PDB file of C-alpha atoms in Angstrom:
ATOM      1  CA  MET A   1     -37.723  18.308  73.315  1.00  0.00           C
ATOM      2  CA  ARG A   2     -36.072  20.004  76.293  1.00  0.00           C
ATOM      3  CA  LEU A   3     -32.680  19.096  77.730  1.00  0.00           C
ATOM      4  CA  ASP A   4     -31.520  20.505  81.076  1.00  0.00           C
ATOM      5  CA  MET A   5     -27.968  19.820  82.242  1.00  0.00           C
ATOM      6  CA  GLU A   6     -27.030  20.515  85.851  1.00  0.00           C
ATOM      7  CA  ALA A   7     -23.924  20.124  87.980  1.00  0.00           C
ATOM      8  CA  VAL A   8     -22.858  21.215  91.464  1.00  0.00           C
ATOM      9  CA  PRO A   9     -19.152  21.300  92.367  1.00  0.00           C
ATOM     10  CA  GLU A  10     -18.882  20.047  95.944  1.00  0.00           C
ATOM     11  CA  ASN A  11     -15.522  21.180  97.373  1.00  0.00           C
ATOM     12  CA  LYS A  12     -13.871  23.641  94.979  1.00  0.00           C
ATOM     13  CA  ASP A  13     -14.716  26.267  92.419  1.00  0.00           C
ATOM     14  CA  THR A  14     -14.737  24.354  89.134  1.00  0.00           C
ATOM     15  CA  PRO A  15     -14.806  25.237  85.423  1.00  0.00           C
ATOM     16  CA  ILE A  16     -17.977  23.710  83.955  1.00  0.00           C
ATOM     17  CA  SER A  17     -19.283  24.003  80.407  1.00  0.00           C
ATOM     18  CA  LEU A  18     -21.308  20.940  79.523  1.00  0.00           C
ATOM     19  CA  ALA A  19     -22.351  20.301  75.929  1.00  0.00           C
ATOM     20  CA  GLN A  20     -24.189  17.555  74.060  1.00  0.00           C
ATOM     21  CA  HIS A  21     -22.889  16.160  70.773  1.00  0.00           C
ATOM     22  CA  THR A  22     -26.009  14.893  68.989  1.00  0.00           C
ATOM     23  CA  TYR A  23     -25.751  14.482  65.217  1.00  0.00           C
ATOM     24  CA  TRP A  24     -28.778  15.680  63.240  1.00  0.00           C
ATOM     25  CA  ASN A  25     -29.773  14.772  59.693  1.00  0.00           C
ATOM     26  CA  LEU A  26     -33.330  15.928  59.060  1.00  0.00           C
ATOM     27  CA  SER A  27     -33.495  13.905  55.828  1.00  0.00           C
ATOM     28  CA  GLY A  28     -33.134  10.674  57.808  1.00  0.00           C
ATOM     29  CA  HIS A  29     -30.206   8.872  59.355  1.00  0.00           C
ATOM     30  CA  ASP A  30     -29.314   6.904  56.201  1.00  0.00           C
ATOM     31  CA  SER A  31     -29.921   9.633  53.622  1.00  0.00           C
ATOM     32  CA  GLY A  32     -26.360  10.754  52.942  1.00  0.00           C
ATOM     33  CA  ASN A  33     -24.791  14.087  53.815  1.00  0.00           C
ATOM     34  CA  ILE A  34     -26.243  17.316  55.204  1.00  0.00           C
ATOM     35  CA  LEU A  35     -24.687  19.684  52.655  1.00  0.00           C
ATOM     36  CA  ASP A  36     -28.121  20.530  51.199  1.00  0.00           C
ATOM     37  CA  HIS A  37     -29.562  21.331  54.633  1.00  0.00           C
ATOM     38  CA  ARG A  38     -30.089  25.038  55.242  1.00  0.00           C
ATOM     39  CA  ILE A  39     -29.096  26.738  58.483  1.00  0.00           C
ATOM     40  CA  GLN A  40     -29.487  30.075  60.188  1.00  0.00           C
ATOM     41  CA  ILE A  41     -27.404  30.874  63.279  1.00  0.00           C
ATOM     42  CA  TRP A  42     -28.204  33.859  65.476  1.00  0.00           C
ATOM     43  CA  GLY A  43     -24.565  34.789  65.950  1.00  0.00           C
ATOM     44  CA  SER A  44     -22.704  37.609  64.220  1.00  0.00           C
ATOM     45  CA  HIS A  45     -19.265  36.575  65.544  1.00  0.00           C
ATOM     46  CA  ILE A  46     -17.237  33.400  65.950  1.00  0.00           C
ATOM     47  CA  THR A  47     -14.389  32.665  68.335  1.00  0.00           C
ATOM     48  CA  PRO A  48     -11.519  32.030  65.860  1.00  0.00           C
ATOM     49  CA  VAL A  49      -9.011  29.283  66.622  1.00  0.00           C
ATOM     50  CA  ASP A  50      -5.257  28.836  66.303  1.00  0.00           C
ATOM     51  CA  GLN A  51      -3.441  26.039  64.415  1.00  0.00           C
ATOM     52  CA  HIS A  52      -4.336  23.626  67.260  1.00  0.00           C
ATOM     53  CA  SER A  53      -8.082  24.485  67.055  1.00  0.00           C
ATOM     54  CA  VAL A  54      -7.939  26.377  70.369  1.00  0.00           C
ATOM     55  CA  PRO A  55      -9.864  29.687  70.536  1.00  0.00           C
ATOM     56  CA  THR A  56      -7.527  32.686  70.618  1.00  0.00           C
ATOM     57  CA  GLY A  57      -9.718  34.986  72.727  1.00  0.00           C
ATOM     58  CA  GLU A  58     -10.756  37.133  69.780  1.00  0.00           C
ATOM     59  CA  LEU A  59     -14.245  37.640  68.382  1.00  0.00           C
ATOM     60  CA  LEU A  60     -14.319  37.627  64.575  1.00  0.00           C
ATOM     61  CA  PRO A  61     -17.287  39.166  62.694  1.00  0.00           C
ATOM     62  CA  VAL A  62     -18.878  36.687  60.264  1.00  0.00           C
ATOM     63  CA  LYS A  63     -20.462  39.205  57.874  1.00  0.00           C
ATOM     64  CA  GLY A  64     -19.481  38.411  54.293  1.00  0.00           C
ATOM     65  CA  THR A  65     -17.394  35.361  55.243  1.00  0.00           C
ATOM     66  CA  PRO A  66     -18.090  31.625  54.758  1.00  0.00           C
ATOM     67  CA  PHE A  67     -19.130  31.648  58.456  1.00  0.00           C
ATOM     68  CA  ASP A  68     -22.033  34.053  57.829  1.00  0.00           C
ATOM     69  CA  PHE A  69     -25.258  32.203  58.578  1.00  0.00           C
ATOM     70  CA  THR A  70     -27.072  35.227  59.997  1.00  0.00           C
ATOM     71  CA  GLU A  71     -29.557  34.590  57.191  1.00  0.00           C
ATOM     72  CA  GLU A  72     -30.592  31.081  56.183  1.00  0.00           C
ATOM     73  CA  LYS A  73     -28.103  29.503  53.763  1.00  0.00           C
ATOM     74  CA  ARG A  74     -27.251  26.075  52.377  1.00  0.00           C
ATOM     75  CA  ILE A  75     -24.535  24.449  54.521  1.00  0.00           C
ATOM     76  CA  GLY A  76     -22.583  23.196  51.503  1.00  0.00           C
ATOM     77  CA  ASP A  77     -22.426  26.517  49.644  1.00  0.00           C
ATOM     78  CA  ARG A  78     -19.088  27.693  51.085  1.00  0.00           C
ATOM     79  CA  ILE A  79     -17.944  24.763  53.210  1.00  0.00           C
ATOM     80  CA  GLY A  80     -14.929  24.211  50.946  1.00  0.00           C
ATOM     81  CA  GLU A  81     -13.592  27.626  51.964  1.00  0.00           C
ATOM     82  CA  VAL A  82     -13.151  26.620  55.629  1.00  0.00           C
ATOM     83  CA  GLY A  83     -10.906  23.574  55.299  1.00  0.00           C
ATOM     84  CA  ILE A  84     -12.591  20.223  55.819  1.00  0.00           C
ATOM     85  CA  GLY A  85     -15.789  21.703  57.238  1.00  0.00           C
ATOM     86  CA  TYR A  86     -17.294  23.759  60.021  1.00  0.00           C
ATOM     87  CA  ASP A  87     -16.262  23.262  63.648  1.00  0.00           C
ATOM     88  CA  HIS A  88     -16.655  26.735  65.105  1.00  0.00           C
ATOM     89  CA  ASN A  89     -18.213  28.410  68.132  1.00  0.00           C
ATOM     90  CA  TYR A  90     -20.712  31.165  67.355  1.00  0.00           C
ATOM     91  CA  VAL A  91     -21.331  33.991  69.816  1.00  0.00           C
ATOM     92  CA  LEU A  92     -25.100  34.158  70.244  1.00  0.00           C
ATOM     93  CA  ASP A  93     -26.574  37.658  70.031  1.00  0.00           C
ATOM     94  CA  CYS A  94     -30.278  37.207  69.505  1.00  0.00           C
ATOM     95  CA  ALA A  95     -31.763  39.328  72.277  1.00  0.00           C
ATOM     96  CA  ASP A  96     -34.825  40.160  70.170  1.00  0.00           C
ATOM     97  CA  GLN A  97     -35.871  36.496  69.876  1.00  0.00           C
ATOM     98  CA  GLU A  98     -36.616  34.840  73.204  1.00  0.00           C
ATOM     99  CA  LYS A  99     -38.860  32.040  74.375  1.00  0.00           C
ATOM    100  CA  ASP A 100     -39.264  31.172  78.051  1.00  0.00           C
ATOM    101  CA  GLY A 101     -35.993  32.974  78.848  1.00  0.00           C
ATOM    102  CA  LEU A 102     -34.081  31.133  76.110  1.00  0.00           C
ATOM    103  CA  LYS A 103     -32.386  32.712  73.066  1.00  0.00           C
ATOM    104  CA  HIS A 104     -33.001  31.518  69.532  1.00  0.00           C
ATOM    105  CA  ALA A 105     -29.651  29.949  68.609  1.00  0.00           C
ATOM    106  CA  ALA A 106     -30.231  28.231  65.266  1.00  0.00           C
ATOM    107  CA  LYS A 107     -32.723  26.980  62.697  1.00  0.00           C
ATOM    108  CA  LEU A 108     -31.881  23.864  60.661  1.00  0.00           C
ATOM    109  CA  ARG A 109     -34.011  23.008  57.616  1.00  0.00           C
ATOM    110  CA  ASP A 110     -34.122  20.059  55.222  1.00  0.00           C
ATOM    111  CA  GLY A 111     -35.348  21.400  51.883  1.00  0.00           C
ATOM    112  CA  GLU A 112     -36.526  18.037  50.559  1.00  0.00           C
ATOM    113  CA  SER A 113     -38.771  16.983  53.438  1.00  0.00           C
ATOM    114  CA  SER A 114     -39.456  20.500  54.778  1.00  0.00           C
ATOM    115  CA  ARG A 115     -38.497  19.269  58.265  1.00  0.00           C
ATOM    116  CA  VAL A 116     -37.292  22.089  60.513  1.00  0.00           C
ATOM    117  CA  MET A 117     -35.495  22.105  63.858  1.00  0.00           C
ATOM    118  CA  ASP A 118     -35.310  25.291  65.926  1.00  0.00           C
ATOM    119  CA  LEU A 119     -32.805  25.429  68.781  1.00  0.00           C
ATOM    120  CA  TRP A 120     -33.215  27.683  71.815  1.00  0.00           C
ATOM    121  CA  THR A 121     -30.745  28.006  74.725  1.00  0.00           C
ATOM    122  CA  ASP A 122     -29.542  30.033  77.678  1.00  0.00           C
ATOM    123  CA  ALA A 123     -25.867  29.391  76.791  1.00  0.00           C
ATOM    124  CA  PRO A 124     -23.693  32.168  75.317  1.00  0.00           C
ATOM    125  CA  GLY A 125     -22.459  30.111  72.352  1.00  0.00           C
ATOM    126  CA  VAL A 126     -23.227  27.294  69.931  1.00  0.00           C
ATOM    127  CA  GLN A 127     -20.613  25.079  68.285  1.00  0.00           C
ATOM    128  CA  PHE A 128     -21.537  24.348  64.661  1.00  0.00           C
ATOM    129  CA  TYR A 129     -19.896  21.075  63.565  1.00  0.00           C
ATOM    130  CA  THR A 130     -20.465  19.304  60.243  1.00  0.00           C
ATOM    131  CA  GLY A 131     -19.212  15.780  60.972  1.00  0.00           C
ATOM    132  CA  ASN A 132     -15.840  16.426  59.358  1.00  0.00           C
ATOM    133  CA  TYR A 133     -14.144  13.339  60.794  1.00  0.00           C
ATOM    134  CA  VAL A 134     -16.978  10.831  60.492  1.00  0.00           C
ATOM    135  CA  ASP A 135     -15.604   8.071  58.276  1.00  0.00           C
ATOM    136  CA  GLY A 136     -17.384   4.764  57.828  1.00  0.00           C
ATOM    137  CA  VAL A 137     -19.120   4.592  61.202  1.00  0.00           C
ATOM    138  CA  VAL A 138     -21.766   1.843  61.197  1.00  0.00           C
ATOM    139  CA  GLY A 139     -24.991   2.992  62.819  1.00  0.00           C
ATOM    140  CA  LYS A 140     -28.685   2.256  63.088  1.00  0.00           C
ATOM    141  CA  GLY A 141     -29.851  -0.460  60.684  1.00  0.00           C
ATOM    142  CA  ASN A 142     -26.234  -0.957  59.545  1.00  0.00           C
ATOM    143  CA  ALA A 143     -26.254   2.421  57.800  1.00  0.00           C
ATOM    144  CA  VAL A 144     -22.714   3.627  57.144  1.00  0.00           C
ATOM    145  CA  TYR A 145     -22.129   7.244  58.102  1.00  0.00           C
ATOM    146  CA  GLY A 146     -19.483   9.233  56.251  1.00  0.00           C
ATOM    147  CA  LYS A 147     -18.082  12.737  56.252  1.00  0.00           C
ATOM    148  CA  HIS A 148     -20.800  15.397  56.677  1.00  0.00           C
ATOM    149  CA  SER A 149     -23.538  12.805  57.304  1.00  0.00           C
ATOM    150  CA  GLY A 150     -24.773  14.801  60.292  1.00  0.00           C
ATOM    151  CA  VAL A 151     -24.581  18.246  61.840  1.00  0.00           C
ATOM    152  CA  CYS A 152     -24.051  19.048  65.525  1.00  0.00           C
ATOM    153  CA  LEU A 153     -25.324  22.190  67.208  1.00  0.00           C
ATOM    154  CA  GLU A 154     -23.714  22.183  70.650  1.00  0.00           C
ATOM    155  CA  THR A 155     -24.855  24.982  72.954  1.00  0.00           C
ATOM    156  CA  GLN A 156     -22.118  25.793  75.442  1.00  0.00           C
ATOM    157  CA  GLY A 157     -19.855  28.299  77.129  1.00  0.00           C
ATOM    158  CA  PHE A 158     -17.046  29.468  74.871  1.00  0.00           C
ATOM    159  CA  PRO A 159     -14.289  26.869  74.391  1.00  0.00           C
ATOM    160  CA  ASN A 160     -11.062  27.837  76.207  1.00  0.00           C
ATOM    161  CA  ALA A 161     -12.991  30.351  78.347  1.00  0.00           C
ATOM    162  CA  ILE A 162     -10.936  29.336  81.383  1.00  0.00           C
ATOM    163  CA  ASN A 163      -7.859  30.836  79.691  1.00  0.00           C
ATOM    164  CA  GLN A 164      -9.500  33.855  78.043  1.00  0.00           C
ATOM    165  CA  LYS A 165     -10.414  36.737  80.363  1.00  0.00           C
ATOM    166  CA  SER A 166     -12.530  38.367  77.631  1.00  0.00           C
ATOM    167  CA  PHE A 167     -14.839  35.312  77.381  1.00  0.00           C
ATOM    168  CA  PRO A 168     -17.827  34.754  79.709  1.00  0.00           C
ATOM    169  CA  CYS A 169     -16.656  33.000  82.884  1.00  0.00           C
ATOM    170  CA  VAL A 170     -17.277  29.233  83.112  1.00  0.00           C
ATOM    171  CA  VAL A 171     -16.152  28.817  86.746  1.00  0.00           C
ATOM    172  CA  VAL A 172     -18.921  27.677  89.094  1.00  0.00           C
ATOM    173  CA  LYS A 173     -18.389  28.306  92.812  1.00  0.00           C
ATOM    174  CA  ALA A 174     -18.356  25.326  95.169  1.00  0.00           C
ATOM    175  CA  GLY A 175     -21.897  24.468  96.268  1.00  0.00           C
ATOM    176  CA  GLU A 176     -23.558  26.561  93.553  1.00  0.00           C
ATOM    177  CA  LYS A 177     -25.574  25.034  90.722  1.00  0.00           C
ATOM    178  CA  TYR A 178     -24.566  25.101  87.068  1.00  0.00           C
ATOM    179  CA  LYS A 179     -27.599  24.833  84.790  1.00  0.00           C
ATOM    180  CA  HIS A 180     -27.758  24.881  81.022  1.00  0.00           C
ATOM    181  CA  THR A 181     -30.942  24.447  78.994  1.00  0.00           C
ATOM    182  CA  MET A 182     -31.615  23.580  75.356  1.00  0.00           C
ATOM    183  CA  LEU A 183     -35.007  23.432  73.684  1.00  0.00           C
ATOM    184  CA  PHE A 184     -35.342  21.618  70.355  1.00  0.00           C
ATOM    185  CA  GLU A 185     -38.548  22.321  68.419  1.00  0.00           C
ATOM    186  CA  PHE A 186     -39.446  20.270  65.360  1.00  0.00           C
ATOM    187  CA  SER A 187     -41.929  21.249  62.653  1.00  0.00           C
ATOM    188  CA  THR A 188     -42.734  20.783  58.970  1.00  0.00           C
TER     189      THR A 188
END
């Protein structure tokens, strides 16, 4: 499944960093939480946040921390060490893995069903979010979704890039096209 997002600012240079917020649960929408899912993220740094969840402009290495998903790991293994769950932007650095000009951003795996989703993108970052604030949402077939019932992988420019000179620029010049591509591949 391929998703292309485009925008053209008409009159003024404009900050643009579109993202999608799809929740994934490879076990099935009514199967409970995603803590047993396994994930690998091709990012060796995150953009740490302040007390208001705003990125500070720093890049923090993930090696040896609860944020280290450079090798496939169970999502729930260290989630308790990061507050209520993951909601962090990873800096993608996977130059050795490309497909049609897109970088390999993440691999999500459900161990029970062996379903796998690979995510490819041309964006510099991916926000990894574990549904930390989902609380009793009624969904498809009257299923009730709770905390950690889905995972979001949101490819994007770095949050707060407009205020951080060290982050990749998100300003698009008037009349120029912004384009952002994601490719979701599913397998078993």
